[in-house]
Structure formats: C-alpha cells, structure tokens
mmCIF file of C-alpha atoms in Angstrom:
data_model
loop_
_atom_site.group_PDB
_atom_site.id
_atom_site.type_symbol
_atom_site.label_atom_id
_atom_site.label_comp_id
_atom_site.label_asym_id
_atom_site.label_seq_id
_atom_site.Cartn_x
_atom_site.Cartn_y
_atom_site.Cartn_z
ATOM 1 C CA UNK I 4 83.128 95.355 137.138
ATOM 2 C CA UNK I 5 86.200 96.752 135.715
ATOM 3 C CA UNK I 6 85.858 95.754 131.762
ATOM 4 C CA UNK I 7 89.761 97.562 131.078
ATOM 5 C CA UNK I 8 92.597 94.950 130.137
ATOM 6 C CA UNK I 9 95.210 95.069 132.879
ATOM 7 C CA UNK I 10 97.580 96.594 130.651
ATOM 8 C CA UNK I 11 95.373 99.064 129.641
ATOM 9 C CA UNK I 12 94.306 100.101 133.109
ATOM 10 C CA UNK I 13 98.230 100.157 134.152
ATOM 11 C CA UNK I 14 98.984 102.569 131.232
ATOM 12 C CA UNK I 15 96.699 105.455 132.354
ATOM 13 C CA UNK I 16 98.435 106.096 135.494
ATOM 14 C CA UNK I 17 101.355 106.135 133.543
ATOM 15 C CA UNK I 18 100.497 109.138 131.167
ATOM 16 C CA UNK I 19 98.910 110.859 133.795
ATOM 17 C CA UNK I 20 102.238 111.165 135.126
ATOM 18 C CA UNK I 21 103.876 111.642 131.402
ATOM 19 C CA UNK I 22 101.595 114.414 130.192
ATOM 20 C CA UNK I 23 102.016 117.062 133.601
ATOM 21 C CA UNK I 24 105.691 116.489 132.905
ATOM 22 C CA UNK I 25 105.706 117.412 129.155
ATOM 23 C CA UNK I 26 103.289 120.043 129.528
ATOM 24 C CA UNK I 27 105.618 121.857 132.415
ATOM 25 C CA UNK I 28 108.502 121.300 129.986
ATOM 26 C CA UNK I 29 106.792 123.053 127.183
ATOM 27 C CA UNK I 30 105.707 126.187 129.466
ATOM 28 C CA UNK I 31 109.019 126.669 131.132
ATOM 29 C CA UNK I 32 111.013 126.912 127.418
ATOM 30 C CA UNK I 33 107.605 129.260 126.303
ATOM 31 C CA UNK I 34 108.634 131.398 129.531
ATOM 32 C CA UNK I 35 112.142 131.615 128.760
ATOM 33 C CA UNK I 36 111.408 132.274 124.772
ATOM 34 C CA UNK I 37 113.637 129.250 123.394
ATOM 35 C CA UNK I 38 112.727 128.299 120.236
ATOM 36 C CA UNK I 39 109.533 125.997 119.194
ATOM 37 C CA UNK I 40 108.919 125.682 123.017
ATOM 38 C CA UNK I 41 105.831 123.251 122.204
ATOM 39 C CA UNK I 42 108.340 120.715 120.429
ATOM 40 C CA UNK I 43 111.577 120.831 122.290
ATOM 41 C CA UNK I 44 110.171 121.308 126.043
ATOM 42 C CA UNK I 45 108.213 118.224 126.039
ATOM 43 C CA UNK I 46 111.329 116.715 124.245
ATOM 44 C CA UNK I 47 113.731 117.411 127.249
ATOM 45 C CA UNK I 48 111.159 117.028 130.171
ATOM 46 C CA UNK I 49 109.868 113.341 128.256
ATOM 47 C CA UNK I 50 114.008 112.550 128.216
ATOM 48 C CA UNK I 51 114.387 113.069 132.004
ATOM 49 C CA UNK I 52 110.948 112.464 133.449
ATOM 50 C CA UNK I 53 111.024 108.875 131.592
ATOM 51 C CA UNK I 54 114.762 107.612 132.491
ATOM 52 C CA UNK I 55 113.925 108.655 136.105
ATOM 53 C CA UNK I 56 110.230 107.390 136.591
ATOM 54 C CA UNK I 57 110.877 104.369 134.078
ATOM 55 C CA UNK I 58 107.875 101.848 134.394
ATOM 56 C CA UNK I 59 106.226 104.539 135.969
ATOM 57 C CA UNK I 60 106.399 106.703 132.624
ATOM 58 C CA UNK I 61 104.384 105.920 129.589
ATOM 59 C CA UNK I 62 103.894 107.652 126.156
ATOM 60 C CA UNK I 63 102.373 105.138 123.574
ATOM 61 C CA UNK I 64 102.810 105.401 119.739
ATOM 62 C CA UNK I 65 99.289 106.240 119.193
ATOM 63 C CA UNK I 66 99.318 109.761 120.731
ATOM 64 C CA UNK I 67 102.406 109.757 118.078
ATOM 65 C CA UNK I 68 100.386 108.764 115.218
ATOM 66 C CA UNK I 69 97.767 111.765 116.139
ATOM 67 C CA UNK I 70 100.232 113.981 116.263
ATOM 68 C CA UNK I 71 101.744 112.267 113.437
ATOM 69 C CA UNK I 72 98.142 113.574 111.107
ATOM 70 C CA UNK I 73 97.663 116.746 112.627
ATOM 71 C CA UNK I 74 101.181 117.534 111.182
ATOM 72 C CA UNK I 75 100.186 115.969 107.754
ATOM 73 C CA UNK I 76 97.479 117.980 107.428
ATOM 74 C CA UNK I 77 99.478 121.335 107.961
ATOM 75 C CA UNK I 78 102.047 119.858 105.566
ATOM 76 C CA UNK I 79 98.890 119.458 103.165
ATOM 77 C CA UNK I 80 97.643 122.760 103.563
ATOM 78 C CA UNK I 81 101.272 123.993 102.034
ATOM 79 C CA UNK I 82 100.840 121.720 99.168
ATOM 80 C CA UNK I 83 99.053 123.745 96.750
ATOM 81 C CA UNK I 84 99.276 123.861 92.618
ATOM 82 C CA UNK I 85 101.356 126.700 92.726
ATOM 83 C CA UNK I 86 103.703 124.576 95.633
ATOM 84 C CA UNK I 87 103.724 121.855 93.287
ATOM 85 C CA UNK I 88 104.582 123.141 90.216
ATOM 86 C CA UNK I 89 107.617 124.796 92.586
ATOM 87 C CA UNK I 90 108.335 121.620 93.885
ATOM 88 C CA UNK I 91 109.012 119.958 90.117
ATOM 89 C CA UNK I 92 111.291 122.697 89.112
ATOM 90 C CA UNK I 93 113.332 121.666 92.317
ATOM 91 C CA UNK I 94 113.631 118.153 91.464
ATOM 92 C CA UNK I 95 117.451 118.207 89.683
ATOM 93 C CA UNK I 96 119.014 120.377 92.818
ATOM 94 C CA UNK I 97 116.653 117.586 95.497
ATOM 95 C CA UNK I 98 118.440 114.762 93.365
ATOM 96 C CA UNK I 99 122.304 116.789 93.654
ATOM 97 C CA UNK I 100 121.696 117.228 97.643
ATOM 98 C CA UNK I 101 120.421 114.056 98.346
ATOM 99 C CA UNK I 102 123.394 112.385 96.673
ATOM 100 C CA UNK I 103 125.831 114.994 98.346
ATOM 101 C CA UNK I 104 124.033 114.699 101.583
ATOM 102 C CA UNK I 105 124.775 110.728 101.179
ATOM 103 C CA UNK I 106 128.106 110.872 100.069
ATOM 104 C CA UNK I 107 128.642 113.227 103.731
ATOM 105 C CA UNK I 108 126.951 110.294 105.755
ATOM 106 C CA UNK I 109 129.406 107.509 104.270
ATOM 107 C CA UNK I 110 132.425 109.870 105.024
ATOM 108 C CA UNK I 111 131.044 110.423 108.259
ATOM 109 C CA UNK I 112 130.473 106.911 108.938
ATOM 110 C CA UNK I 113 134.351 106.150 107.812
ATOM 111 C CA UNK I 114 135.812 108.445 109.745
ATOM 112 C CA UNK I 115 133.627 107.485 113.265
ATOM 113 C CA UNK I 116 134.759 104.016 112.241
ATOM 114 C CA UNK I 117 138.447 104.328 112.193
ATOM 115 C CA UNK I 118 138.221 106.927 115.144
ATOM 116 C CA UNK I 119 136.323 104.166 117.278
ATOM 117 C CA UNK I 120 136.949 100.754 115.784
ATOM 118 C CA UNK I 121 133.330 99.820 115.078
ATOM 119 C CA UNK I 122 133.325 97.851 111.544
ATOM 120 C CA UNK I 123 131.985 99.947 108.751
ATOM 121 C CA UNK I 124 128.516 98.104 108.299
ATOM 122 C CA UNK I 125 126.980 99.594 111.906
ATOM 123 C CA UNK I 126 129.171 102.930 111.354
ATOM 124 C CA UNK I 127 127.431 103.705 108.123
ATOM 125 C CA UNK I 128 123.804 102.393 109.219
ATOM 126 C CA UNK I 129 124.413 105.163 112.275
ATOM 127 C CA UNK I 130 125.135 107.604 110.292
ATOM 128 C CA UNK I 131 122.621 106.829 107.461
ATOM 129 C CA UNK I 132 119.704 110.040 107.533
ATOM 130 C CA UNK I 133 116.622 107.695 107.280
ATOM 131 C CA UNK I 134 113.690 106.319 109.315
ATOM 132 C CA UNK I 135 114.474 105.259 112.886
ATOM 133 C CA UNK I 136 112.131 102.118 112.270
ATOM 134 C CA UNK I 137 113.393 101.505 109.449
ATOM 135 C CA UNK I 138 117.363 102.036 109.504
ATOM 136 C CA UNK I 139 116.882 99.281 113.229
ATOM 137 C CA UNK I 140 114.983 96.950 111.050
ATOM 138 C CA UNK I 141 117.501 96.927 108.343
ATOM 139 C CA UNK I 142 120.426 96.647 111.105
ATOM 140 C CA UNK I 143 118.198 94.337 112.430
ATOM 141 C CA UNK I 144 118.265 91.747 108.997
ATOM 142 C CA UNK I 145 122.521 92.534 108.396
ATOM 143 C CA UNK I 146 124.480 90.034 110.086
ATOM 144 C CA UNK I 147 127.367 91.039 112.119
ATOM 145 C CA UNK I 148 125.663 95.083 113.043
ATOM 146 C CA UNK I 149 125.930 96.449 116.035
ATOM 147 C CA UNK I 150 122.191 96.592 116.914
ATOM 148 C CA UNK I 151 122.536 98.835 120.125
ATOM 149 C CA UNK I 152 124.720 100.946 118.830
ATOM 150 C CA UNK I 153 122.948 101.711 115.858
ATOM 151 C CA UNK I 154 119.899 102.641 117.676
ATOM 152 C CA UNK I 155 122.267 104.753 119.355
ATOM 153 C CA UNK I 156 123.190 106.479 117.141
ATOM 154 C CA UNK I 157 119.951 107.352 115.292
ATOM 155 C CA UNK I 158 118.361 108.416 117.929
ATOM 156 C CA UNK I 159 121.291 110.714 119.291
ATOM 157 C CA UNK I 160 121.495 112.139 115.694
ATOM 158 C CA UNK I 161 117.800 112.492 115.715
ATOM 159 C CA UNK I 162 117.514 114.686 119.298
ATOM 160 C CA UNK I 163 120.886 116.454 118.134
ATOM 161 C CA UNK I 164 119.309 118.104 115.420
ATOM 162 C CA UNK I 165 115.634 118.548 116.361
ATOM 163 C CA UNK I 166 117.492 120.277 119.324
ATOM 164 C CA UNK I 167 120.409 121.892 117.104
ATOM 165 C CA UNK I 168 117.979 123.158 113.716
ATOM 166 C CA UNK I 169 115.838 126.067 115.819
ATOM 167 C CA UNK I 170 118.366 127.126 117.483
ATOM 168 C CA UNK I 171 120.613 127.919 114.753
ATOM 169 C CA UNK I 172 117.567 129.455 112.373
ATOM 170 C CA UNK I 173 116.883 131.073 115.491
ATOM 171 C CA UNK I 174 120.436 132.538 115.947
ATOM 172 C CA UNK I 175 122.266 135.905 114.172
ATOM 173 C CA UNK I 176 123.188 133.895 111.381
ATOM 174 C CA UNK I 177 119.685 133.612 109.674
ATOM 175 C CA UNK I 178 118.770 136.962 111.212
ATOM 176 C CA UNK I 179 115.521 137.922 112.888
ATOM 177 C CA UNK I 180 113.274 136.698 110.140
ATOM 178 C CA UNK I 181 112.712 133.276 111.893
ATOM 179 C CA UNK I 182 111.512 135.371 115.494
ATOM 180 C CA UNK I 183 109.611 137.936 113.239
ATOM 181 C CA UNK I 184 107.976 135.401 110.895
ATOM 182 C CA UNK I 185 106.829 133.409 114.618
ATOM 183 C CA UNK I 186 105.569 136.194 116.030
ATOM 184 C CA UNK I 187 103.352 136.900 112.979
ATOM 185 C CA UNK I 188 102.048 132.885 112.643
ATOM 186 C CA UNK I 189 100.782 133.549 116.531
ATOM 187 C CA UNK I 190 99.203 136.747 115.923
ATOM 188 C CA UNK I 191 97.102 135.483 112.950
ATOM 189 C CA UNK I 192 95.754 132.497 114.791
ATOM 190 C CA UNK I 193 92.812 130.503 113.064
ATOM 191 C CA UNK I 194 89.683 129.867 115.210
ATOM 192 C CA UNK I 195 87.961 126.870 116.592
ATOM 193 C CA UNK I 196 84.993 127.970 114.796
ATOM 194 C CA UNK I 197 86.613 128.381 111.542
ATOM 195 C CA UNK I 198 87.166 124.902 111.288
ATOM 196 C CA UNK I 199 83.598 123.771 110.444
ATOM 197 C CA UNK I 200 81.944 122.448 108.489
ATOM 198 C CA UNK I 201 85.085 121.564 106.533
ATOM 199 C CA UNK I 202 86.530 119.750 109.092
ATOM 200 C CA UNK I 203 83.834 117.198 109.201
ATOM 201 C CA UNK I 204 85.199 116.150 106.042
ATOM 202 C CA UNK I 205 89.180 115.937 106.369
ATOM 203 C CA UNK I 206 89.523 115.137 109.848
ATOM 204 C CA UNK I 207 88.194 111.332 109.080
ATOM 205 C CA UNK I 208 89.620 111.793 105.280
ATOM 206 C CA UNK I 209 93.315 112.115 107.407
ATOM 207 C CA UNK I 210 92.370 109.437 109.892
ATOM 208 C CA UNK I 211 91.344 106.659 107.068
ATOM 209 C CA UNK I 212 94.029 107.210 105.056
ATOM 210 C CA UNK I 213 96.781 106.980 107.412
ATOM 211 C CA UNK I 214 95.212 103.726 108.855
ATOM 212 C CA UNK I 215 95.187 102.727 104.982
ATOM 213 C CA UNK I 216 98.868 103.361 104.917
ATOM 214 C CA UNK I 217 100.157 101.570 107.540
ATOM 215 C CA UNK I 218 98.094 98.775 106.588
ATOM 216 C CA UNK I 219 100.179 99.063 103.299
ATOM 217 C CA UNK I 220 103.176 99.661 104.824
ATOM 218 C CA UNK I 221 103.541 102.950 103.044
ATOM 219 C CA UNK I 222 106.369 105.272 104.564
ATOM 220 C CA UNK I 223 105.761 107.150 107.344
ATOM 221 C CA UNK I 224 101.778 106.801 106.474
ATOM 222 C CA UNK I 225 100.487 108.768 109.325
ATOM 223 C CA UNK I 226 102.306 111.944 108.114
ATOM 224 C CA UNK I 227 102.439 111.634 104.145
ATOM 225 C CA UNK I 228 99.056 110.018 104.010
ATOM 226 C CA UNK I 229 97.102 112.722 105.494
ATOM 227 C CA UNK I 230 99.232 115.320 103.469
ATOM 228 C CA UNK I 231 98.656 113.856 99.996
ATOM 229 C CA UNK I 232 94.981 113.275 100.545
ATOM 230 C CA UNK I 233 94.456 117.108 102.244
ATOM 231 C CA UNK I 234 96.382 118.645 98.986
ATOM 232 C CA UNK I 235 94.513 116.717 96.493
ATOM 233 C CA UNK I 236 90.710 117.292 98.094
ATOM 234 C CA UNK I 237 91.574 120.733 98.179
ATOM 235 C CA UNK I 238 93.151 120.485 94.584
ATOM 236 C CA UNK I 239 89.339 120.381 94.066
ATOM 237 C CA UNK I 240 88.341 123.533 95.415
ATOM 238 C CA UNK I 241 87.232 121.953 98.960
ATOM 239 C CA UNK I 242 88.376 125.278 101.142
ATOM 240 C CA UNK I 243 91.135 123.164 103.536
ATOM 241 C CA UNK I 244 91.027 125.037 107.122
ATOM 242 C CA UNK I 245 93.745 126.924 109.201
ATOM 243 C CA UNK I 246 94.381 125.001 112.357
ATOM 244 C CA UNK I 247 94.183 126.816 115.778
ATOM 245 C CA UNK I 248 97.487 127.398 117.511
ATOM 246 C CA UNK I 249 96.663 125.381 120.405
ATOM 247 C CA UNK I 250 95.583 122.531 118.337
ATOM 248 C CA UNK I 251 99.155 122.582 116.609
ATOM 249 C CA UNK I 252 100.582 123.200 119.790
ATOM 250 C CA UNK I 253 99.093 119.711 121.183
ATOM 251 C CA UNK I 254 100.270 117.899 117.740
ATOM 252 C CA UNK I 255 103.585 119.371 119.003
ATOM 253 C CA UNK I 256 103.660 118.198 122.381
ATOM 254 C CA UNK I 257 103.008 115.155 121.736
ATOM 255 C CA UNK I 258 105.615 114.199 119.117
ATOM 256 C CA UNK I 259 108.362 116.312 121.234
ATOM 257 C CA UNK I 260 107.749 113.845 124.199
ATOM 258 C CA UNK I 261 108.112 110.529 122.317
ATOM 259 C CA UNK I 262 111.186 111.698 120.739
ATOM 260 C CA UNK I 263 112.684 112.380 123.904
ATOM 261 C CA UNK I 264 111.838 108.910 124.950
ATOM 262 C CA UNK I 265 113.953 106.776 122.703
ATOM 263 C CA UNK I 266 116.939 107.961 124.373
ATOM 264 C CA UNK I 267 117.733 105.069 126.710
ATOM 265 C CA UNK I 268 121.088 105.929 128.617
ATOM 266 C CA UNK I 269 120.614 103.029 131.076
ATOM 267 C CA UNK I 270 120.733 100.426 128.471
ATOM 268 C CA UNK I 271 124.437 101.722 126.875
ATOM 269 C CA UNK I 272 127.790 100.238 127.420
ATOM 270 C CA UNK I 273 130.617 102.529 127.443
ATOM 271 C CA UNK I 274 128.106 105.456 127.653
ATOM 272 C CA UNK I 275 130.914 108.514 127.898
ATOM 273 C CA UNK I 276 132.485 107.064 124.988
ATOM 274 C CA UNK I 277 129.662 105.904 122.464
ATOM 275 C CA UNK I 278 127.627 109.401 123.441
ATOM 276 C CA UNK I 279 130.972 110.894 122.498
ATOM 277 C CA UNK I 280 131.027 109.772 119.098
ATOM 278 C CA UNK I 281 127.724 109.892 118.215
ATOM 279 C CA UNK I 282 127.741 113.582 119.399
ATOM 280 C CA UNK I 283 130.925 113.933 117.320
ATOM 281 C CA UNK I 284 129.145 112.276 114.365
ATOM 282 C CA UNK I 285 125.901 114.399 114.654
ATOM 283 C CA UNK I 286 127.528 117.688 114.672
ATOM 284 C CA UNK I 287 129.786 116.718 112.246
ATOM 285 C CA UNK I 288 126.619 115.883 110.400
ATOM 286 C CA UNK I 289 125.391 119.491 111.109
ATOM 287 C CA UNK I 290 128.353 120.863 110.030
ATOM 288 C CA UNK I 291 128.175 119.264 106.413
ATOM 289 C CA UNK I 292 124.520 120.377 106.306
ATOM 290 C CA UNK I 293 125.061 124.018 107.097
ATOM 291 C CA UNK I 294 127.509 123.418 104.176
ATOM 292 C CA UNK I 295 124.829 122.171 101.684
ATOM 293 C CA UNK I 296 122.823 124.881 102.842
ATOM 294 C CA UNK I 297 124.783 127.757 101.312
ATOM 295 C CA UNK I 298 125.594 125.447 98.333
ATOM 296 C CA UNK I 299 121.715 125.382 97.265
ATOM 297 C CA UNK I 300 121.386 129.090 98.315
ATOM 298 C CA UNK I 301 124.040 130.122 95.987
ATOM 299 C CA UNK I 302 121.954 127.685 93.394
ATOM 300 C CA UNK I 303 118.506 128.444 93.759
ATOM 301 C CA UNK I 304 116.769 131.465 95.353
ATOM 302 C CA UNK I 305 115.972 129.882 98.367
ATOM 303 C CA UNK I 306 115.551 131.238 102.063
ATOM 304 C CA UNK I 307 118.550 130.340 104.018
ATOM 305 C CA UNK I 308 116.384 128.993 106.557
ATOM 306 C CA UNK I 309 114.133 126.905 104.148
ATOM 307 C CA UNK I 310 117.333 125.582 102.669
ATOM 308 C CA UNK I 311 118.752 124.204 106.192
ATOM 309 C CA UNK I 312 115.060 122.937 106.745
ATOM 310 C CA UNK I 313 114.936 121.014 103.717
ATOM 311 C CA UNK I 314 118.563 119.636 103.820
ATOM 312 C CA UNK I 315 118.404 118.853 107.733
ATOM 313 C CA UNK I 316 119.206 115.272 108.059
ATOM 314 C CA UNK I 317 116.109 115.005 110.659
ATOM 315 C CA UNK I 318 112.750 113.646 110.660
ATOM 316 C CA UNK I 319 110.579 115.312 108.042
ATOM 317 C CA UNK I 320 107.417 115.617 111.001
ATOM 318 C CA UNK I 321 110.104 117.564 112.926
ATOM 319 C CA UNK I 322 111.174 119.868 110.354
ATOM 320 C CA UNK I 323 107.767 120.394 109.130
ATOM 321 C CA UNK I 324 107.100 121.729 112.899
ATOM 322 C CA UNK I 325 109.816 124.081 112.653
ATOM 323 C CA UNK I 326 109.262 125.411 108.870
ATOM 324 C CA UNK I 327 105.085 125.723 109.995
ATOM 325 C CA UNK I 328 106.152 127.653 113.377
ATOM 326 C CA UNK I 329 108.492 130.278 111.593
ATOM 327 C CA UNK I 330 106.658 130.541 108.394
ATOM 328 C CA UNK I 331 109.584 129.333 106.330
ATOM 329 C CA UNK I 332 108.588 127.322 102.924
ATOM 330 C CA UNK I 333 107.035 124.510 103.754
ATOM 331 C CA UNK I 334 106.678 123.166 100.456
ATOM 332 C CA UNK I 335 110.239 123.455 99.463
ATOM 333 C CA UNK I 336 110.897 121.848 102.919
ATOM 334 C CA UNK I 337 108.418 119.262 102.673
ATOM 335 C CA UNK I 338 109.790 118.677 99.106
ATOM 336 C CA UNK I 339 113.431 118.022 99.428
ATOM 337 C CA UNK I 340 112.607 115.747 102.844
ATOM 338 C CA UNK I 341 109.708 113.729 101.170
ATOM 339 C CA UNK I 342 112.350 113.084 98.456
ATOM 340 C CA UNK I 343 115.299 112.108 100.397
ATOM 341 C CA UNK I 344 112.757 110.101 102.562
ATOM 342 C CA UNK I 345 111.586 108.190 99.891
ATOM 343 C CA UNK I 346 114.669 107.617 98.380
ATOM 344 C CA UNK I 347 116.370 106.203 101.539
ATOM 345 C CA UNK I 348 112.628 103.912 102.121
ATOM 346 C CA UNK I 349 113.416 102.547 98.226
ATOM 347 C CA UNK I 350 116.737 102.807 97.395
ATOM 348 C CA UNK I 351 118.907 102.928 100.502
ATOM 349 C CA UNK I 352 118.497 99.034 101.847
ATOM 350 C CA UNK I 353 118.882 97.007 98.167
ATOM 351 C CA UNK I 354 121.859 99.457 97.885
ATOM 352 C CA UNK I 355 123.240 98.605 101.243
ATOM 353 C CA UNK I 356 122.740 95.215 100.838
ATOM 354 C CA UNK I 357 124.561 94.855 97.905
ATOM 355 C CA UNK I 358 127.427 97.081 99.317
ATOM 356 C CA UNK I 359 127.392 94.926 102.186
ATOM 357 C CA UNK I 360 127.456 91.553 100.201
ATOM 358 C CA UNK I 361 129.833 93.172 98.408
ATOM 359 C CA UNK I 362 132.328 93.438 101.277
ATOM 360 C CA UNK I 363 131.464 90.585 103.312
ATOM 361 C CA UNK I 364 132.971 88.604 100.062
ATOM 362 C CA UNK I 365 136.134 90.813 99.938
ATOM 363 C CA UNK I 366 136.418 89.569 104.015
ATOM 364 C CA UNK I 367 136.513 86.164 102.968
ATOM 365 C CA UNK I 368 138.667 86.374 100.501
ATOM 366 C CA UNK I 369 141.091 87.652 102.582
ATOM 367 C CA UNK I 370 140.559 85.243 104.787
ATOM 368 C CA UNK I 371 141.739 82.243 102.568
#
C-alpha cells in the first residue's frame, strides 16, 4: 500500500526532473570557468527548465532552508572574536552606507516612477533592498500597491545582481585576486573525515536553532540562526570544522535553483516594458553601489571586493556564497548585510508606513 500523500508522491517526479537540470547547469558554467558556477548555473538552468516544464518542475523551500544552514554555518565559521571585535569598529561607516544606500533606493524609486507612471508607494517598495518575503508581505498589507509588480521587481533586482556581483569582482576592475583567491579555497579543500566528531554536535545545534527561529519569526532564521549559534559554541573553544567543497557546492546548488524560480515571465503584463524598467532600476541600483563601494574604500581599508560584497543590495545567503568562494572578508561582508538586513526587518515597514500615511493624507487633501 502506498502510505505517501498524493502531493507528496506527485512532487518527487517533479525534482527528479528539477535536480538533472540544475546539476547540468552548474557543470556547463564549471566547464566554461564563469564565475561561482555552483550558484549561478543552477540559477539559469532552474529559470528556463521551470517556465518551460511548469507543473512538471518542482523545487520546494525546504531544500532552500538546507541550503539556507549549510551557508550559516560557513558564515559562522568567519565569525570569530577577532571578526567581531572588527565588526564593532565598522559599525559608524555600516550606519553611513546603509542610510546612503537608502537614500539611492528612494531616488531610484522616484525616478522609475515618473519614467513609468507607477505611483510612488509600489515604485519605492520595488526598489527597497530587503527580504523578498518580507518587502511582498508589506506590499501585501499597503493599500493601493502594485502587488505583481512589486514582486517583479524584487525578484528581477534580486537575479540582476546575484548574476551582475561575480562577474564584476571577477572582471579587470578588482583584478585577479578574486580568480587567485578561488583557486586557492579549491586547492585547500577540507575532508569528509575531518568533519567528525565535531560535527555530531553542530550539525543538529544548526538544525534546532533555525527551526527555533522560524518558529519565532526571527529574520531569515535558517541563515542567521545557524551562524550565531556556530560562532558562539566555538567562542568556547569547540574546534568548528571546514566544510568539504562538494558539500558547499550542494548548499550552492540548491539555493541557485530556487532563486531562478521566482522569476515568473508568464504571469507579467506588459512584459517588454516592466522587464525594461526593472532592468533599468537594477543596474541603476548597481551603478550607485559600485559608487558606495569606492566611497567606503577611500574610508576604511577595505578590499574593493569585500566592500562591493558588503554594500551589494542582494540577499546576504548570496553574497555570503560569493565572499566564501573567493576568500574575500566574510565577516566584514556578513557584517554590513546582517546590519542593513536587520535594519530594513525593524525599521523599514513602521517607517514606510508612516511615510505612506503620511502621503495618502496629502492625496486627500488635495482632493477636497
């Protein structure tokens, strides 16, 4: 007797045919030598192989939220007292280029506005650099948004510069240390063995306390959770373990193909148009980045690569792939994102709210 639910039994099939697809994706940009081939080769194959098989094409959060850990733990690993102590001398210049990187994302959002006609409210939630969850929920709860097109727009944004960020670290203008400092990562790959016995320990430490987090609704719990409780138990003097290549590789994988299937072009109206502008908005985006980038080199010794990882307006999992796979400064990175990423979670939505209150009473003035 078959004991699987029927939506459980339909899903297999489904990621049978997802995870060939990603996997070929990932091997073809490894055998061409594009940059973080594990990451953006699932990405692209995931994009077409799911708007062409549809219902036939499945990647559930879960495998996400594994992923999700693995890359928490890494981001742990980084997070040392010497990291930390780093990190708190950062703190003024994280506070300048969050608020500069904010002020760019309003400007943005102006601009796209007048350019397209879209009323400021769904212009700026496009263009804010937050969550994807959490930017559609907040659309979601302010009347008169543009719900589609604010998903639109994230998730264009999103694949822009998870696609854009390599390739310029990768490029003449940050040099060869990016290739060199790959190359190196590979070549001093941890073993399978050396993960034991100490693995025994965090890999369920990780696994309980994301589940903990989301239960709490903590912000993006299966990545910071696993990262704050990996740095503090080895805070302690509990010897934290390299991960294997291929087990990184996997975490990779797996987050590269459900990014590349939130981009629905199907479901769009005007799609020449609205992909337009929100390809117009991300570079522009970019663009104002790469600016902020020399700013804080010119302010604090910083890598230029490290600074464009830490002031990407991307998803800090994604970044903390690319900073781990070049062997830039993953603290510095995973400092200036986890602070922009909790100050967006906290700060962000009253703020918007009251901006948006704000001007929905200025309407109606006008309107008597």
């Amino acid at each position: 007797m078959n004991t699987l639910k029927p939506a459980a039994a339909g899903l297999w099939p489904r990621l049978a045919a997802a995870l060939p697809i990603s996997l070929a994706g990932a091997l073809l940009f490894e055998r061409l030598g594009l940059p973080v081939p594990w990451l953006l080769g699932p990405m692209f194959a995931a994009l077409v192989g799911s708007n062409l098989l549809k219902t036939r094409y499945a990647w559930p959060s879960p495998i996400r939220n594994g992923a999700l850990i693995v890359i928490g733990y890494t981001i742990g690993l980084a997070l040392t007292g010497q990291a930390l102590r780093a990190m708190g001398s950062q703190v003024p210049y994280m506070i300048l280029m969050t608020f500069l990187l904010l002020l760019l994302c309003a400007g943005i959002a102006y601009v796209i506005g007048r350019l397209s006609g879209t009323d400021f409210k769904t212009s700026l939630l496009g263009s804010v650099p937050g969550g994807l969850s959490q930017i559609v929920v907040l659309a979601e709860e302010t009347k008169g948004v543009d719900l589609t097109l604010v998903t639109v727009n994230q998730v264009v944004r999103l694949l822009l510069i998870v696609v854009s960020i390599p390739l310029l670290i990768y490029s003449p203008l940050f040099g060869e240390q990016a290739g060199a400092a790959a190359q190196a990562a590979v070549r001093a790959d941890a073993s399978w063995s050396g993960l034991f016995p100490q693995a025994l320990v965090y890999a369920p430490l990780c696994v309980i306390l994301a589940l903990l987090g989301q239960k709490v609704r903590f912000p993006t719990a299966f990545l910071l959770c696993p990262a704050f409780g990996t740095a503090l138990l080895q805070a302690t003097g509990f010897q934290a373990p390299e991960l294997p290549h291929a087990l990184t590789a996997a975490a990779q994988l797996a987050l590269g193909t459900y990014v590349g299937t939130l981009l629905k072009p199907a479901q769009m109206q005007h799609k020449v148009r609205t992909l337009s502008l929100c390809l117009l908005s991300g570079l522009m985006l970019i663009a104002g980045s790469f600016g902020l980038t020399v700013l804080l080199t010119k302010l604090q010794p910083v890598a230029p690569a490290t600074a464009l990882l830490s002031l990407a307006p991307g998803g800090m999992d994604q970044m903390g792939v690319i900073a781990h796979s070049i062997g830039a400064e993953l603290s510095t990175v995973t400092g200036y994102q986890l602070f922009r990423t909790f100050f967006i979670f906290f700060a962000i939505p009253p703020l918007l709210r009251m901006l948006f209150r704000y001007t929905d009473r200025r309407e109606r003035k006008g309107d008597i």
